Coordinates of C-alpha atoms and ligand atoms in Angstrom, one line a residue:
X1 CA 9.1 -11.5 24.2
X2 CA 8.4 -10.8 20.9
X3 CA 5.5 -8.6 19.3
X4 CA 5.5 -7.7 15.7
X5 CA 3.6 -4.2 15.5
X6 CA 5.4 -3.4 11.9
X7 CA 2.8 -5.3 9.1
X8 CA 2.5 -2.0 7.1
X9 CA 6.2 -3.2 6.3
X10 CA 5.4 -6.6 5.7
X11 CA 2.9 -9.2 7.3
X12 CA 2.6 -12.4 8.5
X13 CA 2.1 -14.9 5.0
X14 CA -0.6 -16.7 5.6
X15 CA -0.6 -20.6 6.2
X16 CA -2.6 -21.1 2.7
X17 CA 0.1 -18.8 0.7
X18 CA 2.5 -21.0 2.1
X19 CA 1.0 -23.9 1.1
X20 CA 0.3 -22.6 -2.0
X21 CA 4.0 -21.5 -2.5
X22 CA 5.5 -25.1 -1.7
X23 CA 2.8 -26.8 -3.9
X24 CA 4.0 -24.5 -7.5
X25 CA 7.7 -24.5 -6.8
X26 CA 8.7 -26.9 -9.0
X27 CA 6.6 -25.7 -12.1
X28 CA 7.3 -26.1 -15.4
X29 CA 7.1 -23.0 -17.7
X30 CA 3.7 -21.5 -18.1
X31 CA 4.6 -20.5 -21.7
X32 CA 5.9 -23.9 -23.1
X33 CA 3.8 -26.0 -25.1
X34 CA 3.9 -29.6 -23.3
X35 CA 1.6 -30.6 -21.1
X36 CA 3.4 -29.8 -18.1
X37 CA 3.4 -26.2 -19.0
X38 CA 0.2 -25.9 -19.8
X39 CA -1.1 -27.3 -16.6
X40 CA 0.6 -24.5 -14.8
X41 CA -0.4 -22.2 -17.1
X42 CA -4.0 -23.4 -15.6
X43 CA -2.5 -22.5 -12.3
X44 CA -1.8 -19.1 -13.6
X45 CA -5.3 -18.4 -14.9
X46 CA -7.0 -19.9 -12.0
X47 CA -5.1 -17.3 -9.5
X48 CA -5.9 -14.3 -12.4
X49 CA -9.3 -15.1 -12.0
X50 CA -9.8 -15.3 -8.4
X51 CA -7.5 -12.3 -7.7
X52 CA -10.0 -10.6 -10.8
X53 CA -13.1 -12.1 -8.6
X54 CA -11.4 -10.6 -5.6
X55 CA -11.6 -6.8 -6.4
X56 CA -14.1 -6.9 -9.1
X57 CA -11.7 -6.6 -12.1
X58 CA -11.9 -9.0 -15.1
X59 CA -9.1 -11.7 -15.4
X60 CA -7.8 -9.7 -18.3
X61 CA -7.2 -6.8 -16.3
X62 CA -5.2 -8.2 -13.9
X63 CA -1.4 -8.0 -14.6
X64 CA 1.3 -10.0 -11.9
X65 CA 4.6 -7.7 -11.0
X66 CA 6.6 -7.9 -8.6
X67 CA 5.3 -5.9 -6.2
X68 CA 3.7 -2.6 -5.3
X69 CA 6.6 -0.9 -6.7
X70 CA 7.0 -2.4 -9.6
X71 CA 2.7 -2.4 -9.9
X72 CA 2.8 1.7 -9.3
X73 CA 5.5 2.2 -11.8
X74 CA 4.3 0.6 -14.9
X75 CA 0.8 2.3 -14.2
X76 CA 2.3 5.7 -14.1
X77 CA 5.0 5.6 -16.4
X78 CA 3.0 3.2 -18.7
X79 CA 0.1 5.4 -18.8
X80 CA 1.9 8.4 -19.6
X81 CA 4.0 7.4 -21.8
X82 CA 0.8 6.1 -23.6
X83 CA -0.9 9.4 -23.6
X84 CA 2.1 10.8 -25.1
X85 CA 2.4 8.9 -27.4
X86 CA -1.4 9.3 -28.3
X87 CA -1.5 13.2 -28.3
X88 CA 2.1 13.7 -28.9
X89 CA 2.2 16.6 -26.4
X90 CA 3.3 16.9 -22.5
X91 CA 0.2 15.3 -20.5
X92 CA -0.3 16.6 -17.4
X93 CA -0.5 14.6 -14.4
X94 CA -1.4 15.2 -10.3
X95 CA -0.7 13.2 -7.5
X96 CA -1.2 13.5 -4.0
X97 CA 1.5 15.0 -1.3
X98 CA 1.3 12.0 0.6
X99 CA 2.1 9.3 -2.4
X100 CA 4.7 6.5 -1.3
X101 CA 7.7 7.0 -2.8
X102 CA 6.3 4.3 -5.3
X103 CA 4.1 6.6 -6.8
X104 CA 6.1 10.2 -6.2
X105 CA 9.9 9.2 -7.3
X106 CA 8.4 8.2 -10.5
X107 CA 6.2 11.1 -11.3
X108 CA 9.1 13.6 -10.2
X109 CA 11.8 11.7 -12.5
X110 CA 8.9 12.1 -14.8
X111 CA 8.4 15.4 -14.7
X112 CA 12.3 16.0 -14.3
X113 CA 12.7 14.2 -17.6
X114 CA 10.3 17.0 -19.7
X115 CA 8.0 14.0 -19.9
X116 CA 4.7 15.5 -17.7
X117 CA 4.0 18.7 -16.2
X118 CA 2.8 17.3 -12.8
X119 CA 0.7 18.8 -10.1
X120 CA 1.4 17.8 -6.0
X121 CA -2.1 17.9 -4.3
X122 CA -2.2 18.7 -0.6
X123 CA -3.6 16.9 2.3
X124 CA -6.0 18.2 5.6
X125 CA -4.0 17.9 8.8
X126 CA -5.4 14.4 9.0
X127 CA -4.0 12.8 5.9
X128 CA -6.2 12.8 3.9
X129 CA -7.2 14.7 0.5
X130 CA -10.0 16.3 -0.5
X131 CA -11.8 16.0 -4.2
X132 CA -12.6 19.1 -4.6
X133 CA -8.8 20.1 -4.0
X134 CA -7.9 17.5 -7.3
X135 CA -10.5 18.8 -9.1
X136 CA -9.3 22.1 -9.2
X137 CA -6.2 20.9 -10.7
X138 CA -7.9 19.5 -13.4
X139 CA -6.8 21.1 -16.8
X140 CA -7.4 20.2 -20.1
X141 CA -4.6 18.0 -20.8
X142 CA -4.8 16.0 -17.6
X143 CA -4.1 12.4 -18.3
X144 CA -3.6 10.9 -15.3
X145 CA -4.2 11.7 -11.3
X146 CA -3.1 9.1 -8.5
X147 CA -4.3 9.5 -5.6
X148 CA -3.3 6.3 -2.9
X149 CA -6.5 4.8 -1.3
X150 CA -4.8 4.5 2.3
X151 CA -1.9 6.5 3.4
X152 CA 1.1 3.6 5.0
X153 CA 2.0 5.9 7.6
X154 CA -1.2 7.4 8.7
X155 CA -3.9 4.9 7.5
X156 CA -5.6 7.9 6.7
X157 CA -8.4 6.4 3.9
X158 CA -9.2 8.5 0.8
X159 CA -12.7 9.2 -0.6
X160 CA -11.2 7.4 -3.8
X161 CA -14.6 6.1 -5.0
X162 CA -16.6 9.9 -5.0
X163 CA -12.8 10.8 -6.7
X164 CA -12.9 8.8 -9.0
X165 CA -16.0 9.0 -10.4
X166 CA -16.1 12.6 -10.9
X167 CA -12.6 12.3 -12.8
X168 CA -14.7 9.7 -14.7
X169 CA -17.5 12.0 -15.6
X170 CA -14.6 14.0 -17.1
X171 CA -12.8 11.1 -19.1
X172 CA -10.0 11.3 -16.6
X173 CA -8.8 7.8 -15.7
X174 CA -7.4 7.2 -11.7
X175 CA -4.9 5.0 -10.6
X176 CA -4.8 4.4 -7.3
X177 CA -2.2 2.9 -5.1
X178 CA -4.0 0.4 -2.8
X179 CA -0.8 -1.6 -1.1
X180 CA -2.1 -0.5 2.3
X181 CA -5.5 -1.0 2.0
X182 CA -6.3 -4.3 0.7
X183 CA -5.8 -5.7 4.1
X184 CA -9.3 -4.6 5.4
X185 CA -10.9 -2.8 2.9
X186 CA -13.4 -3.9 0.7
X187 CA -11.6 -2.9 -2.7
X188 CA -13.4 -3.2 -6.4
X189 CA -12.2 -1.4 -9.3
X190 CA -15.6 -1.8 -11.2
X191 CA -17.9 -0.5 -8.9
X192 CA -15.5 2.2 -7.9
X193 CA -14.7 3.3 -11.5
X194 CA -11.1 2.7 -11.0
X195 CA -8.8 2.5 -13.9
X196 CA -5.3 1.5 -12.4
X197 CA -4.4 -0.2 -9.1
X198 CA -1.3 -1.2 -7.4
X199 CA -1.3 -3.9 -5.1
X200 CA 1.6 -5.8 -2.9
X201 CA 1.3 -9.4 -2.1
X202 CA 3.4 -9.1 1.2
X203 CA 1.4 -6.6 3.0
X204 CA -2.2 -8.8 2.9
X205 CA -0.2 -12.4 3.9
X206 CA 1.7 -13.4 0.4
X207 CA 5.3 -13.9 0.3
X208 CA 7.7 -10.6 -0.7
X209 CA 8.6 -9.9 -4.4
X210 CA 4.7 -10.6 -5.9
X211 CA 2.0 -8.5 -6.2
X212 CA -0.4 -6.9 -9.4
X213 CA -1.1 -4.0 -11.3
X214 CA -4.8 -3.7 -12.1
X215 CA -4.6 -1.8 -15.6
X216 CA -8.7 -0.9 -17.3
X217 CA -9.4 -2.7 -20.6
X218 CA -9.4 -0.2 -22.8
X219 CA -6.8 2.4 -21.2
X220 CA -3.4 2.4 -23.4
X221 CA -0.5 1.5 -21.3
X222 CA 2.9 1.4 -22.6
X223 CA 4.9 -1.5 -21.4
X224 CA 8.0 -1.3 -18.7
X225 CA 9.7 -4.6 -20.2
X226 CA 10.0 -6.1 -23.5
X227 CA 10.4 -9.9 -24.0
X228 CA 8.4 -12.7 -24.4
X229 CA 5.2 -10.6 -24.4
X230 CA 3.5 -12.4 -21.1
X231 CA 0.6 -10.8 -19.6
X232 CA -1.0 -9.2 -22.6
X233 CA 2.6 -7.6 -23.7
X234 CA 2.8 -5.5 -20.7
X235 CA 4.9 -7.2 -18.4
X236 CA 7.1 -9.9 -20.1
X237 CA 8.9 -11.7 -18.1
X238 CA 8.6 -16.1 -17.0
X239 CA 5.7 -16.4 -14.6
X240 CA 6.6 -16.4 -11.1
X241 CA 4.0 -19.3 -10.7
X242 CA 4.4 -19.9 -7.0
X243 CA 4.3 -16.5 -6.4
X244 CA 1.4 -16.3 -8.4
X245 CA -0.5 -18.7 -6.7
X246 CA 0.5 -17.4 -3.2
X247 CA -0.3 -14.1 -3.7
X248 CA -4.0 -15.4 -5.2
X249 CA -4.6 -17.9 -1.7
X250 CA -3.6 -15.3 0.3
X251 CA -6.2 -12.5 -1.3
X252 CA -8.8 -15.1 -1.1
X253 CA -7.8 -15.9 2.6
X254 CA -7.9 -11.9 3.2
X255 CA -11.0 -11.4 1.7
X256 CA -12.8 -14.2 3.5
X257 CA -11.3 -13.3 6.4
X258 CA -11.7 -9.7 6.5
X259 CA -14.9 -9.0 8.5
X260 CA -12.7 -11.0 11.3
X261 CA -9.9 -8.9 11.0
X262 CA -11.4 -5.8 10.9
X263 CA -12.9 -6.2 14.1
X264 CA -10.7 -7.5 15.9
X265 CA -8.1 -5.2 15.0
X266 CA -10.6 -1.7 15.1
X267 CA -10.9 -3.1 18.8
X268 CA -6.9 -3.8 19.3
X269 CA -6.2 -0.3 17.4
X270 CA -8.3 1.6 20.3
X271 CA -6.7 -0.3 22.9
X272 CA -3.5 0.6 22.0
X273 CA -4.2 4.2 21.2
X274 CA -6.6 5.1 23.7
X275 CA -4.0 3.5 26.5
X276 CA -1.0 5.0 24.7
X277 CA -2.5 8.9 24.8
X278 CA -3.4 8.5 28.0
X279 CA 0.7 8.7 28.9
X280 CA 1.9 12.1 29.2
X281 CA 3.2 13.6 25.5
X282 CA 1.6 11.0 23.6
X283 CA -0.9 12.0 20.2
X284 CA -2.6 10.0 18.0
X285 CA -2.2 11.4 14.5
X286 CA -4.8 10.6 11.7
X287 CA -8.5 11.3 11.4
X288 CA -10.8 11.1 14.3
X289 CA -13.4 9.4 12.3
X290 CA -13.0 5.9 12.4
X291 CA -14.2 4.8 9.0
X292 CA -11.6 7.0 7.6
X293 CA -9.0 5.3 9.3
X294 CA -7.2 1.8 8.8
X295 CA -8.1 -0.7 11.5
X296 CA -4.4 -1.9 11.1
X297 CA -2.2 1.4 11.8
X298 CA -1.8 3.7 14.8
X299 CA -0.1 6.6 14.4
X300 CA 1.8 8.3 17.3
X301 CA 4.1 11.7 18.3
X302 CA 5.3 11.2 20.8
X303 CA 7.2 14.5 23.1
X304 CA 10.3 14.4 24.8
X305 CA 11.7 11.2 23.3
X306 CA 14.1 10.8 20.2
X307 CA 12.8 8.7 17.6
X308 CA 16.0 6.4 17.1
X309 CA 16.6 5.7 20.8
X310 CA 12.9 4.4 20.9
X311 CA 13.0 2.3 17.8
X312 CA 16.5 1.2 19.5
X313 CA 14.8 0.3 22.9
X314 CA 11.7 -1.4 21.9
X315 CA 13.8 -3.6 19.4
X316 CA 15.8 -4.6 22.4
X317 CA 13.0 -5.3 24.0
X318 CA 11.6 -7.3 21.2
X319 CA 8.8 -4.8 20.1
X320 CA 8.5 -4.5 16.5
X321 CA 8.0 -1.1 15.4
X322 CA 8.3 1.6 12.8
X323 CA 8.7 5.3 13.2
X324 CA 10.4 8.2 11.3
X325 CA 13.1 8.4 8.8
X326 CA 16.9 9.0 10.7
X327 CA 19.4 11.2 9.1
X328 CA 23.0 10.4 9.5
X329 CA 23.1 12.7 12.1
X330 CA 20.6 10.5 14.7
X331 CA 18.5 13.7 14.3
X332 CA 15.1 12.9 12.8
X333 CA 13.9 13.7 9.7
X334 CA 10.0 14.4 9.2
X335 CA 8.4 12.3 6.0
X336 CA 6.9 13.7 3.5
X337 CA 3.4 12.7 4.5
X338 CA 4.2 14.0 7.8
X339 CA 5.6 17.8 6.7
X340 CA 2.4 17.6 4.4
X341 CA 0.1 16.9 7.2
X342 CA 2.0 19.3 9.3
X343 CA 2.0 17.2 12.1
X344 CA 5.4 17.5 14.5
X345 CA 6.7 15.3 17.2
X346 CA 8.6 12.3 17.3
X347 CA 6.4 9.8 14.8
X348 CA 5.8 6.2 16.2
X349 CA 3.9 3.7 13.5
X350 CA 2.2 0.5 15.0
X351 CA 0.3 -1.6 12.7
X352 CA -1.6 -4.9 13.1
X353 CA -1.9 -7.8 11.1
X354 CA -4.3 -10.2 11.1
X355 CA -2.4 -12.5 13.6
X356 CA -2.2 -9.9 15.8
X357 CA -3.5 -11.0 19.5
X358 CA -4.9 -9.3 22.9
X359 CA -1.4 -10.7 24.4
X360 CA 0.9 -8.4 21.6
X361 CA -1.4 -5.6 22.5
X362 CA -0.8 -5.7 26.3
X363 CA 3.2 -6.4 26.1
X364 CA 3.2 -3.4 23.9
X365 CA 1.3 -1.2 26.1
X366 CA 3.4 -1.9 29.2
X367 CA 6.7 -1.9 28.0
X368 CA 6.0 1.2 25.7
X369 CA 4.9 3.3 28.7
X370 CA 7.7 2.2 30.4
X371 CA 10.1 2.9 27.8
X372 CA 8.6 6.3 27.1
X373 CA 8.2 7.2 30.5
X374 CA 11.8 6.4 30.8
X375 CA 13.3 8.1 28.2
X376 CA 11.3 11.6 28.5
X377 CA 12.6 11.7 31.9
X378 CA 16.6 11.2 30.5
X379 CA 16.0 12.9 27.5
X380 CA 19.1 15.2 26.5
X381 CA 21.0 12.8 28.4
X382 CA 21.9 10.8 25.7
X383 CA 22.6 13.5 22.9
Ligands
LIG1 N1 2.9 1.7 -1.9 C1 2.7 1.7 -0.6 C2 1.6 2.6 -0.1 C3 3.5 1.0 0.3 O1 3.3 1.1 1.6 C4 4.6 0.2 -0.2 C5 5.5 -0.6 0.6 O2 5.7 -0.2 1.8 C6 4.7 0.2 -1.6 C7 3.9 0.9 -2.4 C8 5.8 -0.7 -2.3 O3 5.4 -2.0 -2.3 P1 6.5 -3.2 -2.5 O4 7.3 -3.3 -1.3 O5 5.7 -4.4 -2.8 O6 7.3 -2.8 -3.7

């Protein structure tokens, strides 16, 4: 048995990235001058301009990193630094409670450092934020607000197009962390006035250690690394070009894709969550509403069972899962999306992928009731 229910952490690459991958791996430099460099230099530009195509950026917008970490980082820290540098006073910056550590450990070493004054903005008991909240943060010197367009425990979605146009009415650019979302939603900078994006190749069906940073034309961004002043001098640094070209067939695979997968998966999600609450101590956590959620990601707290000895179980058992952070101790820890939310219990994450079958769904269900079931009626048993 095996059933992978974890592609929030990483998903299945998909056959064309692969392909992709193996066809670029032995590419010349897509600096150098000869001709084999600059044929994969046209491999580079091609996968700029379909990712741009993708979520209605330009090619020139689009900036390859490493990953969403990496993507998050030089918008937020590049940005500021830029608007410091500009007004040569502290900018001011908000983010939401519910940021991935991406986003949050940089704005806090930020703000640590004297660089920002920064601003946390909270979340309903559903995950998600509301505008108004951020708007009332707004001051004068605000320079930057990031608020993540799906939430990677929760899949709670935010109203990140109505935010970021009324941050745009007030010359406020938003970067948004989109890692979770590009998946299954229909993502496009232009029409949604964003100014900054993150996005992670291996969540969507790329290989780990690609993704991009999607950085406005004309907003200042001070670079991360310095070197041989690739991608417009703000991310130096030899093009990764299989990566490149993996991450670009698997966005193009996802987006064609994607009316597929959201259906299927919107039908698989109920399944599991309507079958899972019906057990005795089980939640679903999230919003009700459907189009606020994530197709891919059902949240669970779960009574009477500890959150270790479940992950520890279904593992055994071959189920792939996620659930809440485990201090040293074996007692577990909240998250910080969780304490924001103020929802309690022990947390179980499932989230599909676009390989994700009926078959997965059913073995889940069965042995996850079982398990539960089992452990509820030992628990303090094993503490
Ligand atoms: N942002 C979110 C919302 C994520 O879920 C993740 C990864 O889990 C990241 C950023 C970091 O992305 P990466 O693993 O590509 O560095």
């Amino acid at each position: 048995m095996n059933v992978y229910l974890d592609h929030a952490a990483s998903s299945t690459p998909r056959p064309q990235a692969r392909e992709a991958f193996l066809m670029h791996l032995d590419a010349a430099n897509g600096s150098a001058a000869h001709q084999r460099g600059q044929n994969t230099r046209a491999v580079i530009e091609e996968a700029r301009e379909q990712v741009a195509h993708a979520i209605g950026a330009t090619p020139h917008e689009v900036v390859f990193t490493s990953g969403g970490t990496e993507a998050d980082n030089l918008a937020i820290k590049g940005i500021i630094w830029a608007a410091r540098e500009a007004t040569r006073t502290t900018p001011h910056l908000i983010i939401s409670a519910t940021e991935h550590a991406a986003v949050k450990d940089p704005a806090l070493w930020l703000a640590e450092r004297g660089d920002i004054t920064l601003d946390l903005v909270g979340c309903r008991p559903d995950g998600c934020i509301e505008v108004e909240q951020v708007l009332a943060l707004v001051r004068p010197n605000t320079a930057l607000v990031s608020v993540m367009m799906a939430n990677n425990e929760l899949g709670s979605i935010n109203p990140i197009a109505e935010l970021a146009g009324a941050l745009a009415a007030r010359g406020i650019p938003l970067h948004t962390d989109a890692v979770q979302a590009i998946a299954t939603l229909d993502v496009n900078v232009a029409r949604d006035q964003i100014s900054a994006l993150a996005a992670s190749g291996h969540k969507f069906g790329a290989p780990q250690g690609v993704g991009f940073a999607v950085l406005r034309r004309d907003l200042p961004v001070v670079p991360l690394q310095h070197g041989g002043g690739q991608d417009r001098g703000v991310r130096s640094g030899t093009f990764a070009t299989a990566l490149i070209a993996s991450v670009a067939a698997a966005l193009r695979e996802t987006v064609a894709d994607r009316p597929r997968v959201n259906e299927t998966l919107t039908r698989l999600s109920d399944t599991l969550a309507q079958q899972l609450t019906a057990l005795s101590g089980v939640r679903r956590n999230g919003p009700t509403d459907e189009a606020k959620r994530l197709a891919s990601h059902v949240h669970l707290s779960i009574d009477g069972v500890a959150s270790e000895l479940l992950g520890l179980r279904l593992d055994a058992l071959g189920i792939a899962t996620s659930g809440g952070a485990a201090c040293s101790s074996g007692a577990t820890t909240a998250s910080h999306v969780l304490t924001a939310a103020g929802i309690t219990g022990t947390p179980l994450r499932l989230s599909l992928g676009w390989d994700t079958t009926d078959e997965d769904v059913d073995t889940a269900i069965t042995q996850l009731a079982t398990t539960i079931a089992a452990l509820q009626a030992n628990q303090g048993a094993w503490v």
